[in-house]
CSV table of C-alpha atoms in Angstrom, one decimal:
chain,number,residue,atom,x,y,z
A,247,MET,CA,121.7,45.6,70.3
A,248,GLU,CA,125.2,47.0,70.5
A,249,ALA,CA,126.5,43.6,71.5
A,250,SER,CA,124.7,42.0,68.5
A,251,VAL,CA,125.2,44.5,65.7
A,252,GLY,CA,127.8,47.0,66.9
A,253,LYS,CA,127.7,50.6,68.2
A,254,GLU,CA,127.7,52.2,64.7
A,255,ALA,CA,124.6,50.3,63.6
A,256,SER,CA,122.9,50.8,67.0
A,257,ASP,CA,123.5,54.6,66.9
A,258,LEU,CA,122.1,54.8,63.3
A,259,PHE,CA,119.0,52.8,64.3
A,260,VAL,CA,118.3,55.0,67.3
A,261,GLY,CA,118.7,58.1,65.1
A,262,GLN,CA,116.3,56.8,62.5
A,263,TYR,CA,113.9,55.7,65.1
A,264,ASN,CA,113.7,59.2,66.6
A,265,ASP,CA,113.7,61.1,63.3
A,266,ALA,CA,111.5,59.0,61.1
A,267,ALA,CA,109.1,56.8,63.1
A,268,GLY,CA,107.2,54.5,60.8
A,269,GLY,CA,109.6,54.4,57.9
A,270,VAL,CA,108.6,54.1,54.2
A,271,THR,CA,105.8,52.0,52.7
A,272,SER,CA,106.7,49.4,50.0
A,273,VAL,CA,104.8,47.1,47.8
A,274,ARG,CA,105.6,44.1,45.5
A,275,SER,CA,103.9,43.7,42.2
A,276,ASN,CA,102.3,40.4,40.9
A,277,PRO,CA,104.1,39.4,37.7
A,278,LYS,CA,101.0,37.3,36.7
A,279,LYS,CA,98.7,40.4,36.9
A,280,GLY,CA,100.4,43.2,35.0
A,281,GLY,CA,103.5,43.2,37.1
A,282,ASP,CA,105.5,46.5,37.4
A,283,THR,CA,103.9,47.9,34.3
A,284,LEU,CA,100.5,48.1,35.9
A,285,LEU,CA,101.9,49.8,39.0
A,286,LEU,CA,104.0,52.3,37.1
A,287,GLU,CA,101.1,53.2,34.9
A,288,ASN,CA,99.0,54.0,38.0
A,289,ASP,CA,101.7,55.6,40.2
A,290,GLU,CA,99.3,58.5,40.9
A,291,LEU,CA,97.6,56.0,43.3
A,292,PHE,CA,100.8,56.1,45.4
A,293,GLY,CA,101.5,59.8,45.4
A,294,GLY,CA,104.0,59.9,42.6
A,295,PRO,CA,106.9,58.0,41.0
A,296,LEU,CA,107.8,54.6,42.5
A,297,ARG,CA,111.4,53.7,43.6
A,298,ARG,CA,112.7,50.2,43.2
A,299,VAL,CA,113.7,48.0,46.2
A,300,ALA,CA,117.3,47.1,45.2
A,301,TRP,CA,117.2,43.5,46.3
A,302,CYS,CA,113.7,42.7,44.8
A,303,SER,CA,112.9,42.8,41.1
A,304,ASN,CA,109.2,43.6,41.7
A,305,GLY,CA,109.6,45.6,44.9
A,306,HIS,CA,108.9,49.4,45.0
A,307,TYR,CA,108.9,52.1,47.6
A,308,LEU,CA,105.9,54.4,47.5
A,309,ALA,CA,106.0,58.2,47.6
A,310,GLN,CA,103.2,58.1,50.1
A,311,ARG,CA,101.0,55.5,51.7
A,312,PRO,CA,97.5,55.3,50.2
A,313,LEU,CA,94.3,53.9,51.7
A,314,PHE,CA,94.8,50.4,50.3
A,315,THR,CA,91.4,49.3,51.4
A,316,LEU,CA,89.9,51.6,48.7
A,317,ASP,CA,92.1,50.5,45.9
A,318,PRO,CA,90.5,47.7,43.8
A,319,LEU,CA,93.9,46.6,42.5
A,320,PHE,CA,94.9,45.7,46.0
A,321,HIS,CA,91.9,43.4,46.4
A,322,ALA,CA,92.5,41.9,43.0
A,323,GLY,CA,96.0,40.7,44.0
A,324,ALA,CA,97.8,43.0,41.6
A,325,TYR,CA,100.3,43.8,44.4
A,326,TYR,CA,101.1,42.9,48.0
A,327,VAL,CA,102.0,45.4,50.7
A,328,GLN,CA,105.2,44.2,52.2
A,329,GLU,CA,108.0,45.8,54.2
A,330,ALA,CA,111.1,46.1,52.0
A,331,SER,CA,113.5,44.2,54.2
A,332,SER,CA,111.1,41.2,54.2
A,333,MET,CA,111.6,41.0,50.4
A,334,PHE,CA,114.9,39.1,50.9
A,335,SER,CA,113.2,35.9,49.8
A,336,GLU,CA,114.3,36.6,46.2
A,337,VAL,CA,118.0,37.0,47.3
A,338,ALA,CA,117.7,33.7,49.3
A,339,MET,CA,116.2,31.8,46.4
A,340,LYS,CA,118.8,33.0,43.9
A,341,ALA,CA,121.6,32.0,46.3
A,342,ILE,CA,120.1,28.6,46.8
A,343,MET,CA,119.6,27.9,43.0
A,344,GLU,CA,123.2,29.0,42.4
A,345,ASP,CA,124.5,26.6,45.1
A,346,ALA,CA,122.0,23.7,44.5
A,347,ALA,CA,123.1,20.5,42.8
A,348,TRP,CA,119.6,19.5,41.7
A,349,ASP,CA,117.2,20.5,38.9
A,350,GLU,CA,115.0,23.5,39.9
A,351,GLY,CA,112.2,22.3,37.6
A,352,LYS,CA,110.1,20.5,40.2
A,353,LEU,CA,110.7,21.6,43.8
A,354,ARG,CA,108.8,21.1,47.0
A,355,LEU,CA,108.9,24.1,49.3
A,356,LEU,CA,107.5,24.9,52.8
A,357,ASP,CA,106.8,28.3,54.2
A,358,LEU,CA,106.4,27.2,57.8
A,359,CYS,CA,105.2,30.4,59.6
A,360,ALA,CA,103.6,32.0,56.6
A,361,ALA,CA,100.7,34.3,57.7
A,362,PRO,CA,99.8,36.8,56.5
A,363,GLY,CA,101.4,35.7,53.3
A,364,GLY,CA,104.2,38.1,52.2
A,365,LYS,CA,106.9,35.6,51.8
A,366,SER,CA,104.6,32.9,50.3
A,367,THR,CA,103.3,35.2,47.6
A,368,HIS,CA,106.8,36.3,46.9
A,369,ILE,CA,108.1,32.7,46.7
A,370,LEU,CA,105.1,31.8,44.3
A,371,SER,CA,106.2,34.6,42.0
A,372,LEU,CA,109.7,33.0,41.8
A,373,LEU,CA,108.6,29.3,41.2
A,374,GLY,CA,108.0,27.4,38.0
A,375,LYS,CA,104.5,26.0,37.4
A,376,ASP,CA,105.7,22.4,38.2
A,377,SER,CA,106.9,23.3,41.7
A,378,LEU,CA,104.7,23.1,44.8
A,379,LEU,CA,104.5,25.3,47.9
A,380,VAL,CA,103.0,24.4,51.2
A,381,SER,CA,102.1,27.6,53.0
A,382,ASN,CA,101.5,26.9,56.7
A,383,GLU,CA,100.3,28.8,59.7
A,384,VAL,CA,99.9,27.3,63.1
A,385,ILE,CA,97.3,29.8,64.4
A,386,LYS,CA,93.9,29.0,62.9
A,387,SER,CA,92.5,32.5,62.6
A,388,ARG,CA,95.7,33.7,60.9
A,389,SER,CA,95.6,30.7,58.5
A,390,VAL,CA,92.3,31.9,57.2
A,391,VAL,CA,93.8,35.3,56.4
A,392,LEU,CA,96.7,33.6,54.8
A,393,ALA,CA,94.4,31.5,52.5
A,394,ASP,CA,92.6,34.7,51.4
A,395,ASN,CA,95.8,36.4,50.5
A,396,ILE,CA,97.0,33.4,48.6
A,397,ALA,CA,93.7,33.2,46.7
A,398,LYS,CA,94.0,36.9,45.8
A,399,TRP,CA,97.6,36.3,44.5
A,400,GLY,CA,96.1,33.7,42.2
A,401,SER,CA,98.6,30.9,42.1
A,402,HIS,CA,97.3,27.3,41.8
A,403,ASN,CA,100.5,25.4,42.8
A,404,VAL,CA,100.0,25.9,46.5
A,405,VAL,CA,98.5,24.2,49.5
A,406,VAL,CA,97.6,26.3,52.6
A,407,SER,CA,97.7,24.3,55.9
A,408,ASN,CA,97.1,24.9,59.6
A,409,ASN,CA,99.6,22.6,61.4
A,410,ASP,CA,102.1,22.7,64.2
A,411,PRO,CA,105.7,22.2,63.1
A,412,ARG,CA,105.8,18.8,64.8
A,413,ASP,CA,103.0,17.6,62.4
A,414,PHE,CA,105.4,17.7,59.5
A,415,LYS,CA,107.4,14.7,60.9
A,416,SER,CA,105.2,12.5,58.8
A,417,LEU,CA,106.7,14.2,55.7
A,418,SER,CA,110.3,13.0,56.4
A,419,GLU,CA,112.8,14.3,53.9
A,420,TYR,CA,110.0,15.7,51.7
A,421,PHE,CA,110.9,19.4,51.1
A,422,ASN,CA,113.8,20.7,49.0
A,423,ILE,CA,113.5,24.2,50.6
A,424,ILE,CA,112.0,25.3,53.9
A,425,PHE,CA,111.5,28.9,55.0
A,426,VAL,CA,111.2,29.5,58.8
A,427,ASP,CA,110.3,33.1,59.5
A,428,ALA,CA,110.2,32.4,63.2
A,429,PRO,CA,108.0,34.1,65.8
A,430,CYS,CA,110.4,36.5,67.6
A,431,SER,CA,110.7,39.4,70.0
A,432,GLY,CA,110.1,41.9,67.2
A,433,GLU,CA,112.9,44.4,67.9
A,434,GLY,CA,113.2,45.1,64.2
A,435,MET,CA,109.6,46.4,64.1
A,436,PHE,CA,110.0,48.9,67.0
A,437,ARG,CA,110.0,51.8,64.6
A,438,LYS,CA,107.1,50.6,62.5
A,439,GLU,CA,104.9,49.1,65.3
A,440,PRO,CA,105.7,51.0,68.5
A,441,GLU,CA,103.3,48.8,70.5
A,442,THR,CA,105.9,46.0,70.2
A,443,VAL,CA,108.2,48.0,72.6
A,444,ASN,CA,105.7,47.4,75.4
A,445,GLU,CA,105.8,43.7,74.8
A,446,TRP,CA,109.6,43.4,74.9
A,447,SER,CA,111.5,41.9,77.8
A,448,MET,CA,114.7,39.8,78.3
A,449,ALA,CA,112.4,37.0,79.5
A,450,ASN,CA,110.5,37.2,76.2
A,451,VAL,CA,113.7,37.1,74.2
A,452,GLU,CA,114.8,33.9,76.0
A,453,LEU,CA,111.3,32.4,75.5
A,454,CYS,CA,111.4,33.2,71.8
A,455,ALA,CA,114.9,31.8,71.3
A,456,ALA,CA,113.9,28.5,73.0
A,457,ARG,CA,110.7,28.3,70.9
A,458,GLN,CA,112.6,29.0,67.7
A,459,ARG,CA,115.0,26.1,68.5
A,460,ARG,CA,112.0,23.8,69.1
A,461,ILE,CA,110.6,24.8,65.8
A,462,LEU,CA,113.9,24.2,64.0
A,463,GLN,CA,114.3,20.8,65.7
A,464,ASP,CA,110.7,19.8,64.8
A,465,ILE,CA,111.0,20.7,61.1
A,466,TRP,CA,114.6,19.6,60.3
A,467,PRO,CA,113.6,16.0,59.6
A,468,SER,CA,111.3,17.1,56.9
A,469,LEU,CA,114.1,18.7,54.9
A,470,ALA,CA,115.5,16.4,52.2
A,471,PRO,CA,119.3,15.6,52.1
A,472,GLY,CA,121.0,18.4,50.3
A,473,GLY,CA,118.0,20.7,50.9
A,474,TYR,CA,118.1,24.2,52.2
A,475,LEU,CA,116.6,26.0,55.2
A,476,VAL,CA,116.1,29.8,55.3
A,477,TYR,CA,115.9,31.0,58.8
A,478,SER,CA,114.7,34.5,59.5
A,479,THR,CA,113.4,36.9,62.3
A,480,CYS,CA,112.5,40.5,62.5
A,481,THR,CA,114.8,41.2,65.5
A,482,PHE,CA,118.4,42.1,66.3
A,483,ASN,CA,119.6,40.2,69.3
A,484,HIS,CA,122.2,37.4,69.1
A,485,PHE,CA,120.1,34.9,71.1
A,486,GLU,CA,117.4,34.7,68.4
A,487,ASN,CA,119.6,35.2,65.4
A,488,ASP,CA,123.2,34.1,65.3
A,489,GLY,CA,122.7,32.0,68.5
A,490,ASN,CA,120.1,29.8,66.6
A,491,LEU,CA,122.2,29.8,63.5
A,492,GLU,CA,125.1,28.4,65.6
A,493,PHE,CA,122.6,25.8,67.0
A,494,LEU,CA,121.7,24.7,63.5
A,495,ILE,CA,125.4,24.4,62.5
A,496,ASN,CA,126.7,22.8,65.7
A,497,GLU,CA,123.7,20.7,66.9
A,498,MET,CA,121.9,19.9,63.6
A,499,GLY,CA,125.0,19.5,61.3
A,500,ALA,CA,123.9,22.3,58.9
A,501,GLU,CA,126.3,23.9,56.5
A,502,PRO,CA,126.0,27.7,56.2
A,503,VAL,CA,125.4,29.0,52.6
A,504,ASP,CA,126.9,32.4,51.6
A,505,VAL,CA,125.1,35.1,49.5
A,506,ALA,CA,128.0,36.4,47.5
A,507,GLY,CA,128.2,40.2,47.2
A,508,PHE,CA,125.1,40.9,49.4
A,509,ALA,CA,126.6,42.2,52.6
A,510,GLY,CA,128.2,45.7,52.3
A,511,ASN,CA,126.9,46.2,48.7
A,512,SER,CA,126.5,50.0,48.4
A,513,GLU,CA,123.6,49.4,45.9
A,514,TYR,CA,121.6,47.9,48.8
A,515,GLY,CA,122.8,50.3,51.5
A,516,ASN,CA,124.9,48.5,54.1
A,517,ILE,CA,123.6,45.1,55.0
A,518,LEU,CA,125.7,43.5,57.8
A,519,LYS,CA,127.1,40.0,57.7
A,520,THR,CA,127.0,38.4,61.1
A,521,SER,CA,129.7,36.4,62.7
A,522,HIS,CA,128.1,33.0,61.9
A,523,GLY,CA,127.2,33.9,58.3
A,524,GLY,CA,123.8,35.5,58.6
A,525,PHE,CA,122.6,38.8,57.2
A,526,GLN,CA,121.2,41.7,59.2
A,527,PHE,CA,119.1,44.6,57.9
A,528,VAL,CA,119.3,47.6,60.3
A,529,PRO,CA,117.2,50.8,59.7
A,530,GLY,CA,119.5,53.7,59.0
A,531,MET,CA,121.9,51.4,57.2
A,532,VAL,CA,119.2,50.2,54.7
A,533,GLU,CA,115.9,51.6,53.6
A,534,GLY,CA,113.8,49.2,55.5
A,535,GLU,CA,113.0,47.7,58.9
A,536,GLY,CA,115.0,45.3,61.0
A,537,GLN,CA,115.4,41.8,59.5
A,538,PHE,CA,117.8,38.9,60.0
A,539,PHE,CA,118.1,35.9,57.7
A,540,ALA,CA,120.5,33.0,57.1
A,541,ILE,CA,120.6,30.1,54.7
A,542,VAL,CA,121.9,26.6,55.7
A,543,LYS,CA,122.2,23.4,53.8
A,544,LYS,CA,121.4,19.9,55.1
A,545,SER,CA,124.5,17.7,54.7
A,546,THR,CA,124.4,14.8,52.3
A,547,LEU,CA,126.6,12.6,50.2
A,548,CYS,CA,127.2,14.2,46.8
A,549,GLY,CA,124.3,13.5,44.4
A,550,GLU,CA,122.1,11.8,47.1
A,551,LYS,CA,118.4,12.8,46.8
A,552,SER,CA,115.4,12.6,49.1
A,553,ARG,CA,114.2,9.0,49.9
A,554,PHE,CA,110.6,10.3,50.1
A,555,ARG,CA,108.3,8.8,47.5
A,556,ILE,CA,104.7,9.8,46.9
A,557,PRO,CA,102.5,6.8,47.0
A,558,GLY,CA,100.0,6.3,44.2
A,559,MET,CA,96.8,8.2,45.0
A,560,LYS,CA,93.4,7.3,43.6
A,561,PRO,CA,91.2,10.3,43.0
A,562,SER,CA,87.9,10.3,44.8
A,563,GLY,CA,84.9,8.8,43.2
A,564,ASN,CA,83.3,12.2,42.5
A,565,LEU,CA,86.0,13.2,39.9
A,566,LEU,CA,84.3,15.5,37.4
A,567,LYS,CA,84.5,14.5,33.8
A,568,LYS,CA,83.7,18.0,32.5
A,569,PHE,CA,83.9,21.6,33.8
A,570,PRO,CA,83.0,24.6,31.7
A,571,TYR,CA,85.3,27.3,33.0
A,572,LEU,CA,88.8,25.8,32.9
A,573,PRO,CA,90.6,23.7,30.3
A,574,LEU,CA,90.2,19.9,31.0
A,575,GLN,CA,93.6,19.1,29.6
A,576,GLU,CA,95.3,21.2,32.3
A,577,TYR,CA,93.3,20.4,35.4
A,578,ASP,CA,91.8,17.6,37.4
A,579,PHE,CA,88.4,18.4,39.0
A,580,GLU,CA,86.9,17.0,42.1
A,581,LEU,CA,83.8,17.8,44.2
A,582,LYS,CA,84.4,18.5,47.8
A,583,GLY,CA,80.8,18.6,49.1
A,584,ASP,CA,79.3,21.1,46.6
A,585,MET,CA,82.7,22.8,46.0
A,586,VAL,CA,84.5,22.1,42.7
A,587,LYS,CA,88.3,22.0,43.3
A,588,ALA,CA,90.7,22.4,40.4
A,589,TYR,CA,94.2,20.8,40.6
A,590,PRO,CA,96.9,21.3,38.0
A,591,LYS,CA,97.4,17.9,36.5
A,592,GLY,CA,101.1,17.7,37.1
A,593,LEU,CA,100.6,18.3,40.8
A,594,ALA,CA,97.2,16.8,41.4
A,595,ASN,CA,98.6,13.5,42.9
A,596,GLU,CA,100.9,15.4,45.2
A,597,ILE,CA,98.2,17.7,46.4
A,598,ARG,CA,95.8,14.8,47.1
A,599,PHE,CA,98.6,13.1,49.1
A,600,LEU,CA,99.2,16.2,51.2
A,601,GLU,CA,95.5,16.4,51.9
A,602,THR,CA,95.8,13.1,53.7
A,603,LYS,CA,98.7,14.3,55.9
A,604,LEU,CA,97.9,17.9,56.8
A,605,LYS,CA,95.1,20.0,58.1
A,606,ILE,CA,94.2,21.8,54.8
A,607,VAL,CA,92.7,25.3,54.7
A,608,SER,CA,92.9,25.6,50.9
A,609,SER,CA,94.5,23.8,47.9
A,610,GLY,CA,94.5,24.2,44.2
A,611,VAL,CA,91.8,26.5,43.0
A,612,ALA,CA,88.3,26.8,44.5
A,613,ALA,CA,86.6,26.9,41.0
A,614,ALA,CA,82.8,26.8,41.5
A,615,ILE,CA,79.9,25.7,43.6
A,616,GLN,CA,77.7,23.0,42.0
A,617,LYS,CA,74.0,23.7,42.3
A,618,GLY,CA,72.0,21.1,40.5
A,619,ARG,CA,73.3,21.0,36.9
A,620,ASP,CA,74.6,24.6,37.2
A,621,PHE,CA,78.2,25.6,38.1
A,622,ILE,CA,78.3,28.9,40.0
A,623,PRO,CA,81.8,30.4,39.5
A,624,HIS,CA,83.7,30.9,42.7
A,625,ALA,CA,85.3,34.2,43.6
A,626,ASP,CA,88.8,32.6,43.7
A,627,LEU,CA,88.4,31.6,40.0
A,628,ALA,CA,88.2,35.3,39.0
A,629,LEU,CA,91.5,35.9,40.9
A,630,SER,CA,93.3,32.8,39.6
A,631,GLU,CA,96.4,33.0,37.3
A,632,ALA,CA,94.4,30.8,34.8
A,633,PHE,CA,91.8,33.6,34.4
A,634,SER,CA,94.5,36.3,34.4
A,635,GLU,CA,96.0,34.5,31.3
A,636,MET,CA,92.6,34.2,29.7
A,637,ILE,CA,91.9,37.9,30.3
A,638,SER,CA,95.2,38.9,28.7
A,639,GLN,CA,94.5,36.7,25.7
A,640,GLY,CA,90.9,37.9,25.4
A,641,LYS,CA,89.6,34.3,25.5
A,642,LEU,CA,87.1,33.8,28.3
A,643,PRO,CA,85.3,30.4,28.6
A,644,GLU,CA,81.8,30.0,27.2
A,645,GLY,CA,79.1,31.1,29.6
A,646,ILE,CA,81.1,34.0,31.1
A,647,ASN,CA,81.3,37.5,29.7
A,648,ALA,CA,83.6,40.3,31.0
A,649,VAL,CA,82.8,43.9,31.8
A,650,GLU,CA,85.5,46.5,32.6
A,651,VAL,CA,84.3,48.5,35.5
A,652,SER,CA,85.1,52.0,36.8
A,653,ARG,CA,86.7,52.5,40.3
A,654,ASP,CA,83.4,53.5,41.7
A,655,ASP,CA,81.6,50.4,40.4
A,656,ALA,CA,84.6,48.2,41.5
A,657,LEU,CA,84.2,49.6,45.1
A,658,LYS,CA,80.5,49.1,45.0
A,659,PHE,CA,81.1,45.5,44.1
A,660,LEU,CA,83.8,45.1,46.9
A,661,ALA,CA,81.4,46.7,49.4
A,662,LYS,CA,78.6,44.4,48.2
A,663,GLU,CA,76.5,47.5,47.5
A,664,PRO,CA,73.8,47.5,44.7
A,665,LEU,CA,75.4,47.4,41.3
A,666,VAL,CA,73.6,47.7,37.9
A,667,LEU,CA,75.5,46.9,34.7
A,668,SER,CA,73.5,48.7,32.0
A,669,GLY,CA,73.7,47.0,28.6
A,670,ALA,CA,75.8,44.1,29.8
A,671,PRO,CA,74.8,40.5,28.8
A,672,LEU,CA,72.6,38.5,31.2
A,673,GLY,CA,74.3,35.7,33.2
A,674,TYR,CA,77.6,35.4,34.9
A,675,ILE,CA,79.9,38.4,34.4
A,676,LEU,CA,83.6,38.7,35.3
A,677,LEU,CA,84.3,42.2,36.5
A,678,ILE,CA,87.6,43.5,35.3
A,679,TYR,CA,89.4,46.5,36.8
A,680,LYS,CA,92.4,48.0,34.9
A,681,GLY,CA,92.8,44.7,33.1
A,682,VAL,CA,92.8,42.5,36.2
A,683,GLY,CA,90.0,40.1,37.3
A,684,LEU,CA,88.2,41.3,40.4
A,685,GLY,CA,85.2,38.9,40.9
A,686,PHE,CA,81.9,37.6,39.6
A,687,VAL,CA,78.3,38.8,39.5
A,688,LYS,CA,75.2,37.3,38.0
A,689,ASN,CA,73.6,39.9,35.9
A,690,LEU,CA,69.8,39.8,36.0
A,691,GLY,CA,69.2,43.0,34.0
A,692,ASN,CA,67.8,45.4,36.6
A,693,ARG,CA,70.2,44.2,39.3
A,694,THR,CA,73.1,41.8,39.9
A,695,ASN,CA,73.8,39.0,42.4
A,696,ASN,CA,77.2,39.7,43.9
A,697,LEU,CA,79.3,36.5,44.3
A,698,LEU,CA,82.0,38.0,46.5
A,699,PRO,CA,82.3,36.2,49.9
A,700,MET,CA,80.9,38.2,52.7
A,701,ALA,CA,84.2,37.9,54.6
A,702,ARG,CA,86.0,39.8,51.9
A,703,ARG,CA,83.6,42.7,51.9
A,704,ILE,CA,84.9,46.2,52.4
A,705,ARG,CA,83.4,47.4,55.7
A,706,MET,CA,84.6,51.1,55.6
A,707,SER,CA,82.7,53.9,53.8
A,708,ILE,CA,83.6,53.9,50.1
A,709,ALA,CA,82.4,57.5,49.7
A,710,LYS,CA,85.0,59.7,48.0
């Protein structure tokens, strides 16, 4: 560590490790679901006033760590629990947009190693509605967790996939921006996750560095000319950080991109700039855990764009001509088995194309299950940004009523315990907690049918 970040940073880290194991907890609010206002109005949930993470507009340090499992706002996607140093994505995106020569209106982005979803949900908060994110995870079980977290966040301009980096070679020059948060030796998480210490060895460092270079080589052809790659790890050593940045520059022909005024900015603490142009977060120098990131650009002739073209895609023959819960002018609808999928019209063709190239876990919005002539609203619909907008405008679709529930009733719903909504209309009910959509029930009067997927059920005791 001394060889990689210097003796001063190493000594500060060791001091912080011994004096304050575990660090501070931080969260990032969802701007489509109340944003900072909702968190600040409910700061008693977090033990007192929140403090802003300097490099993230929606990031906050908490006074104390609550039991997130028993907070309905957490399950509704109103915020994401994310380590503060990992919130650098906003800094990277701003630097890219300042440097880029192309229009930011319609971008194609890839978060290659995305689970459990921290960077993907952050990126989605920064994107316009006409841009598309592919959020990928190579480990199948982790890709399911990723899809759940993306669904809770509510964005519809995202595809979740379960592919190896080499699978993206069929998408040559497709992406404008690629994030590679590479699997690493985890030195930056020693304080927060002490079990990672037992997994560390020089052999593992060398294995990780080689794997990271393989990942970078595999994904580089998918980056468009003039596109940007953000490389990151949660470790300190040169081999996995600057060594691989040097590999990108010398072997792949990448051009380093600076983030002006970021390193050494007293507002941020003291973020180090590395010898090859990366940025290193070190506990003790910043209020966060260990994180490295660097931005590089793929060389191109000035003004040249990607040669990738989306072929014309015919929708499947079961395209729905009507759907009661979302505006027809904004979405295309298709039946996948008995599942109704909703694609934003401007991205529908692109999403259908990606479905032919990748192993898809989720795409667009899972809107409903068709049962005969009836459409049973899907849990993800309640969490979607489309419904968040309808809730804020007080304009829910015909056939769905809304009921604001208490914390106790919200937890009963999330635990799939019996719930009675006295006086509520019969039929499909959208449960709202503190102004945010939580899920659906079908009200039968003396009882309700809970439409929450069993996999999302709270399994711990909800007793006070």
